[in-house]
PDB file of N, CA and C in Angstrom:
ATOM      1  N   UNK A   1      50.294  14.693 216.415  1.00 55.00           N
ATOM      2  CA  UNK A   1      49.549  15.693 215.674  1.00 55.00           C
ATOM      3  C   UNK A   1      48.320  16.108 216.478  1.00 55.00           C
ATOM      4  N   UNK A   2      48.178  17.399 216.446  1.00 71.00           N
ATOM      5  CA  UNK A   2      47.046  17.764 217.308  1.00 71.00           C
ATOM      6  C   UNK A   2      45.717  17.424 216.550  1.00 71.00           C
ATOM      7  N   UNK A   3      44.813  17.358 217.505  1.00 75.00           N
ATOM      8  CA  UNK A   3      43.743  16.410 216.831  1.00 75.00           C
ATOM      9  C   UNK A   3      42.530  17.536 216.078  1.00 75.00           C
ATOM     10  N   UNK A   4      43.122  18.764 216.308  1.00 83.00           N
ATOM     11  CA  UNK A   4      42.528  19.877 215.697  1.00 83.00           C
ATOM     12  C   UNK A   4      42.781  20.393 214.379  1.00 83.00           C
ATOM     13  N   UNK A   5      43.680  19.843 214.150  1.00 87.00           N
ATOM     14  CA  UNK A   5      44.854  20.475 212.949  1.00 87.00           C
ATOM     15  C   UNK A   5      44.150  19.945 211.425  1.00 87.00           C
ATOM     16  N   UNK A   6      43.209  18.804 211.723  1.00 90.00           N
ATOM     17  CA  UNK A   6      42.386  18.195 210.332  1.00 90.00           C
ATOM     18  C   UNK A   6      41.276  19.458 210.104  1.00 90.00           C
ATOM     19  N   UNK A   7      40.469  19.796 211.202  1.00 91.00           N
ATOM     20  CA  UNK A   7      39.436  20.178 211.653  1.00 91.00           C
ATOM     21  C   UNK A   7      39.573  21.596 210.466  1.00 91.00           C
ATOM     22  N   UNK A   8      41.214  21.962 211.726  1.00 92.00           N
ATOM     23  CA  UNK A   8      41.225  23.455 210.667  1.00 92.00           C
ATOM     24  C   UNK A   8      41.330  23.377 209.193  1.00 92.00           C
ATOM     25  N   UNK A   9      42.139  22.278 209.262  1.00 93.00           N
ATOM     26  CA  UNK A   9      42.666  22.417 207.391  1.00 93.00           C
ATOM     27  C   UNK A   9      41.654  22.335 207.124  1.00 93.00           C
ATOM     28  N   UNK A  10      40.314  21.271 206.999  1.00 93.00           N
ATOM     29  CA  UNK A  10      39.130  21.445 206.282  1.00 93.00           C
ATOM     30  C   UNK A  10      38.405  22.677 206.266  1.00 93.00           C
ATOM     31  N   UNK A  11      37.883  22.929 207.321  1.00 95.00           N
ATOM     32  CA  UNK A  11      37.530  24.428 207.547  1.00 95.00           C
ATOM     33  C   UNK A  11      37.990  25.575 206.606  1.00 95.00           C
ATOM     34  N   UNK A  12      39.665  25.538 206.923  1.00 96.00           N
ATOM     35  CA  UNK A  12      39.844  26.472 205.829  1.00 96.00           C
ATOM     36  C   UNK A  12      39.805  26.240 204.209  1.00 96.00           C
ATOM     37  N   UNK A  13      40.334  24.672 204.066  1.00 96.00           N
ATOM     38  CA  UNK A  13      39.709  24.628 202.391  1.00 96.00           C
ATOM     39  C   UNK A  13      38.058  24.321 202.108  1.00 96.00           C
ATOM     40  N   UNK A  14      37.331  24.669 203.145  1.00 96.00           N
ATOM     41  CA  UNK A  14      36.008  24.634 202.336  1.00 96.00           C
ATOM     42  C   UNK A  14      35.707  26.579 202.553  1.00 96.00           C
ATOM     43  N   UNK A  15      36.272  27.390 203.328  1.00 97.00           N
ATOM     44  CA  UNK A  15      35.991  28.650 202.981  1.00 97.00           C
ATOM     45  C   UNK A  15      36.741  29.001 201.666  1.00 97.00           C
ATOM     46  N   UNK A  16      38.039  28.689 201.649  1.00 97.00           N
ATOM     47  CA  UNK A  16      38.139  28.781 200.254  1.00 97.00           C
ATOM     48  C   UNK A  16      37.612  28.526 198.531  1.00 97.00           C
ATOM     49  N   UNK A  17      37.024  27.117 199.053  1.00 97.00           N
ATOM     50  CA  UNK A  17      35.858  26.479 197.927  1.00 97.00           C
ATOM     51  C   UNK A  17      34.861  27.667 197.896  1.00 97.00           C
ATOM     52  N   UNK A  18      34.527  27.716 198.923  1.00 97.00           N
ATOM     53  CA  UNK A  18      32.839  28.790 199.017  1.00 97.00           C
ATOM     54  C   UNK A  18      33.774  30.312 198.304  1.00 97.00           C
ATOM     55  N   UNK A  19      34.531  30.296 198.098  1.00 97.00           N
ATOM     56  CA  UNK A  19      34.825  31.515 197.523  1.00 97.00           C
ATOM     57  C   UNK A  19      35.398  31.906 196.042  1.00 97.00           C
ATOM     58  N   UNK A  20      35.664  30.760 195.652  1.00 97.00           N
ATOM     59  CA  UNK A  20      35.667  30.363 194.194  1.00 97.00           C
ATOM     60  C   UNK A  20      34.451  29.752 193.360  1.00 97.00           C
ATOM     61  N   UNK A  21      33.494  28.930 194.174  1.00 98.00           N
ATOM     62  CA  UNK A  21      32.395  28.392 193.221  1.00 98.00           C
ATOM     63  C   UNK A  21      31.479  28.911 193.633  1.00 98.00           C
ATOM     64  N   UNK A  22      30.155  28.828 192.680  1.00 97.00           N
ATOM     65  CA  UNK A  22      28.967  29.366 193.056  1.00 97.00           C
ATOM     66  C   UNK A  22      28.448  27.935 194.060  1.00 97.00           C
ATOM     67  N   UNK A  23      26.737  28.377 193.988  1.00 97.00           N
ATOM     68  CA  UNK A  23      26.214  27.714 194.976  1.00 97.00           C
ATOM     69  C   UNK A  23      25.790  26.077 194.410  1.00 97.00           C
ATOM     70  N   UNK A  24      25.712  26.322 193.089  1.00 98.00           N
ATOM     71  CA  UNK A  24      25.518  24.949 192.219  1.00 98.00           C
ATOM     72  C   UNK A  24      26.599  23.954 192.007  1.00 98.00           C
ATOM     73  N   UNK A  25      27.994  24.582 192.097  1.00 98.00           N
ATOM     74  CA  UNK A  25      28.857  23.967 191.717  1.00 98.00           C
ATOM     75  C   UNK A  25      29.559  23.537 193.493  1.00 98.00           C
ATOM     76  N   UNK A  26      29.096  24.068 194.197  1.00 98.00           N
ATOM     77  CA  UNK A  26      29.409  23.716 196.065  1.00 98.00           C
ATOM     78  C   UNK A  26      28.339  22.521 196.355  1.00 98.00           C
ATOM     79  N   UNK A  27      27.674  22.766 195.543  1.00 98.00           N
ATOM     80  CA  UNK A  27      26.266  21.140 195.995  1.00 98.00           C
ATOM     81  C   UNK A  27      26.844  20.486 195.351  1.00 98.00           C
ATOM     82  N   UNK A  28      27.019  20.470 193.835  1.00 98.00           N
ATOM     83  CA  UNK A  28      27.460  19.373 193.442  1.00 98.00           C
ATOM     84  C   UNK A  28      28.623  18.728 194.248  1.00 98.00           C
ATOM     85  N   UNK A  29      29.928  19.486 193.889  1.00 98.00           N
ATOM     86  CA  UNK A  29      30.865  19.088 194.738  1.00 98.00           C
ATOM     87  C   UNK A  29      30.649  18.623 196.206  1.00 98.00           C
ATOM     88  N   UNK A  30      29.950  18.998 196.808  1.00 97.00           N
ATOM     89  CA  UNK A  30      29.221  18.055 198.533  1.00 97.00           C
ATOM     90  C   UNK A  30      29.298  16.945 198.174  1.00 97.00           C
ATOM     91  N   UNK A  31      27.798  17.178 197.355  1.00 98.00           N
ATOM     92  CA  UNK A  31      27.423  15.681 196.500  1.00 98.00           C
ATOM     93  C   UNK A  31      28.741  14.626 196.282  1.00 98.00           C
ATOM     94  N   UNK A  32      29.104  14.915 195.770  1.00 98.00           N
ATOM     95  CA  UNK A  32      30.533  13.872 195.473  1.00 98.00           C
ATOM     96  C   UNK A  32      31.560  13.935 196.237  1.00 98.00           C
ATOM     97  N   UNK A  33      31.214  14.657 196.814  1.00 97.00           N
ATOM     98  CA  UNK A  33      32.473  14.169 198.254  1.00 97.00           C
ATOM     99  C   UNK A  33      31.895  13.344 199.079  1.00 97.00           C
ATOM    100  N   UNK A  34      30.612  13.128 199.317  1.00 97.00           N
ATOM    101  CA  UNK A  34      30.176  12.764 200.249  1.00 97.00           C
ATOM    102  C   UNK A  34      29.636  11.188 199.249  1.00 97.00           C
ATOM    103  N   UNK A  35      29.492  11.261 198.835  1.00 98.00           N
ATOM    104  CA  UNK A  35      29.526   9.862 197.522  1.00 98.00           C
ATOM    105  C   UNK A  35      30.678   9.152 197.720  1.00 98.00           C
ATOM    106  N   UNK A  36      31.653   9.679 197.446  1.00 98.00           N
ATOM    107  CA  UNK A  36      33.274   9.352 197.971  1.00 98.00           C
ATOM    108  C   UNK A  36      33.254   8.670 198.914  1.00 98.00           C
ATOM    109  N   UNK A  37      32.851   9.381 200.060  1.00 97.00           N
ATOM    110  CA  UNK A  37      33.123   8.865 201.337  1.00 97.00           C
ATOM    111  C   UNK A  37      32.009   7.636 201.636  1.00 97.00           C
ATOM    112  N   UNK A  38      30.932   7.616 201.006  1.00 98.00           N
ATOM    113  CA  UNK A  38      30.418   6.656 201.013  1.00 98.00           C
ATOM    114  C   UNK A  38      30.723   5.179 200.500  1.00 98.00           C
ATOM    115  N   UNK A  39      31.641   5.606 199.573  1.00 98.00           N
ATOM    116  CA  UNK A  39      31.980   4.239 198.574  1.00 98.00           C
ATOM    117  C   UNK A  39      33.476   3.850 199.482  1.00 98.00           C
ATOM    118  N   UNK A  40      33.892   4.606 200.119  1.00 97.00           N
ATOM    119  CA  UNK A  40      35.563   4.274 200.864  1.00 97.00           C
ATOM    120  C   UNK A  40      35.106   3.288 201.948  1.00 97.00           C
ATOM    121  N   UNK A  41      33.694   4.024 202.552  1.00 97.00           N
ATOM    122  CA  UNK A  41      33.130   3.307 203.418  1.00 97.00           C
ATOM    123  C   UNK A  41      32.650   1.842 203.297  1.00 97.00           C
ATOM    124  N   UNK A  42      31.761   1.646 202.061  1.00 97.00           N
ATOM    125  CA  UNK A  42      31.643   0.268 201.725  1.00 97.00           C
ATOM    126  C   UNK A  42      32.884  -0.635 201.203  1.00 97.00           C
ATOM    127  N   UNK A  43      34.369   0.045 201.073  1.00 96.00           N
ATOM    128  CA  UNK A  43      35.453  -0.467 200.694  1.00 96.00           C
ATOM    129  C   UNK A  43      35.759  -1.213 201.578  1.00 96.00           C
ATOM    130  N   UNK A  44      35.973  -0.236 202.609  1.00 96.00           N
ATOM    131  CA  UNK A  44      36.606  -0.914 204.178  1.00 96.00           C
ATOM    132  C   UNK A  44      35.571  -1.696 204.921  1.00 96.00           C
ATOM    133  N   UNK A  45      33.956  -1.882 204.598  1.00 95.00           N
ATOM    134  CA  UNK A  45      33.403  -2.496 205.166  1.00 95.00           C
ATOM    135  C   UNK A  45      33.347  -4.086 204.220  1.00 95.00           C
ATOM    136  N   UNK A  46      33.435  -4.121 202.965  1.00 94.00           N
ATOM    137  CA  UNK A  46      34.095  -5.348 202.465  1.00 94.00           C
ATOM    138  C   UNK A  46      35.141  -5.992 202.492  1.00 94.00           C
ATOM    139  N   UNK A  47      36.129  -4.932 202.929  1.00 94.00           N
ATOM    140  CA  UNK A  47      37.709  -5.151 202.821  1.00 94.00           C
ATOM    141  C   UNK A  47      37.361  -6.702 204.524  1.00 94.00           C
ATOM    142  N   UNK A  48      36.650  -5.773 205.036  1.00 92.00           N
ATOM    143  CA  UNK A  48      36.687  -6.224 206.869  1.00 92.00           C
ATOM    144  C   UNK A  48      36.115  -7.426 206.907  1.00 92.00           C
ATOM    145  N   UNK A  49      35.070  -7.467 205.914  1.00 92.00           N
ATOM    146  CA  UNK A  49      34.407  -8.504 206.468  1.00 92.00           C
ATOM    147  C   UNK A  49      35.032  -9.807 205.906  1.00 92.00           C
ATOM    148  N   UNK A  50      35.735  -9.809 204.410  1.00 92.00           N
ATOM    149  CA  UNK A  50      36.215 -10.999 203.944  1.00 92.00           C
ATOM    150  C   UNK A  50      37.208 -11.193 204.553  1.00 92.00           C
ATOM    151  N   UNK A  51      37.732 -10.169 205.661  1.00 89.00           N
ATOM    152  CA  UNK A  51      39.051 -11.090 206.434  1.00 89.00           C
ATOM    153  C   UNK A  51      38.431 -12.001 207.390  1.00 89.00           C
ATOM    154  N   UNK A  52      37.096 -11.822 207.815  1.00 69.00           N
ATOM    155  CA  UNK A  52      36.865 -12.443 208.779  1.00 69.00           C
ATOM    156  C   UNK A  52      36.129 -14.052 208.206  1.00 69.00           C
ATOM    157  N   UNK A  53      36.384 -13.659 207.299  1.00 58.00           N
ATOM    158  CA  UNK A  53      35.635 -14.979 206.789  1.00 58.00           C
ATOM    159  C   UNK A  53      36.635 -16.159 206.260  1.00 58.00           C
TER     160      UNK A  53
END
């Protein structure tokens, strides 16, 4: 898989987002995507560490 091919798909579904929601409902939604990715992050950083233990 080309290593571009994520890049675009996001790209194009966040011009699409920006074209259905206003500007309140695009923060929020950030907001919680990026919350998301924060909590996946502390998943896999607990997941990691109790193997090593």
């Amino acid at each position: 898989m080309n290593r571009c091919s994520n890049l675009f798909l996001l790209s194009s579904i966040a011009c699409k987002l920006s074209e259905c929601l206003d500007e309140k409902e695009l923060a929020v939604l950030s907001a919680d995507l990026m919350t998301l990715g924060d909590m996946l992050a502390s998943l896999l950083a607990r997941e990691d560490a109790c193997k090593k233990d």
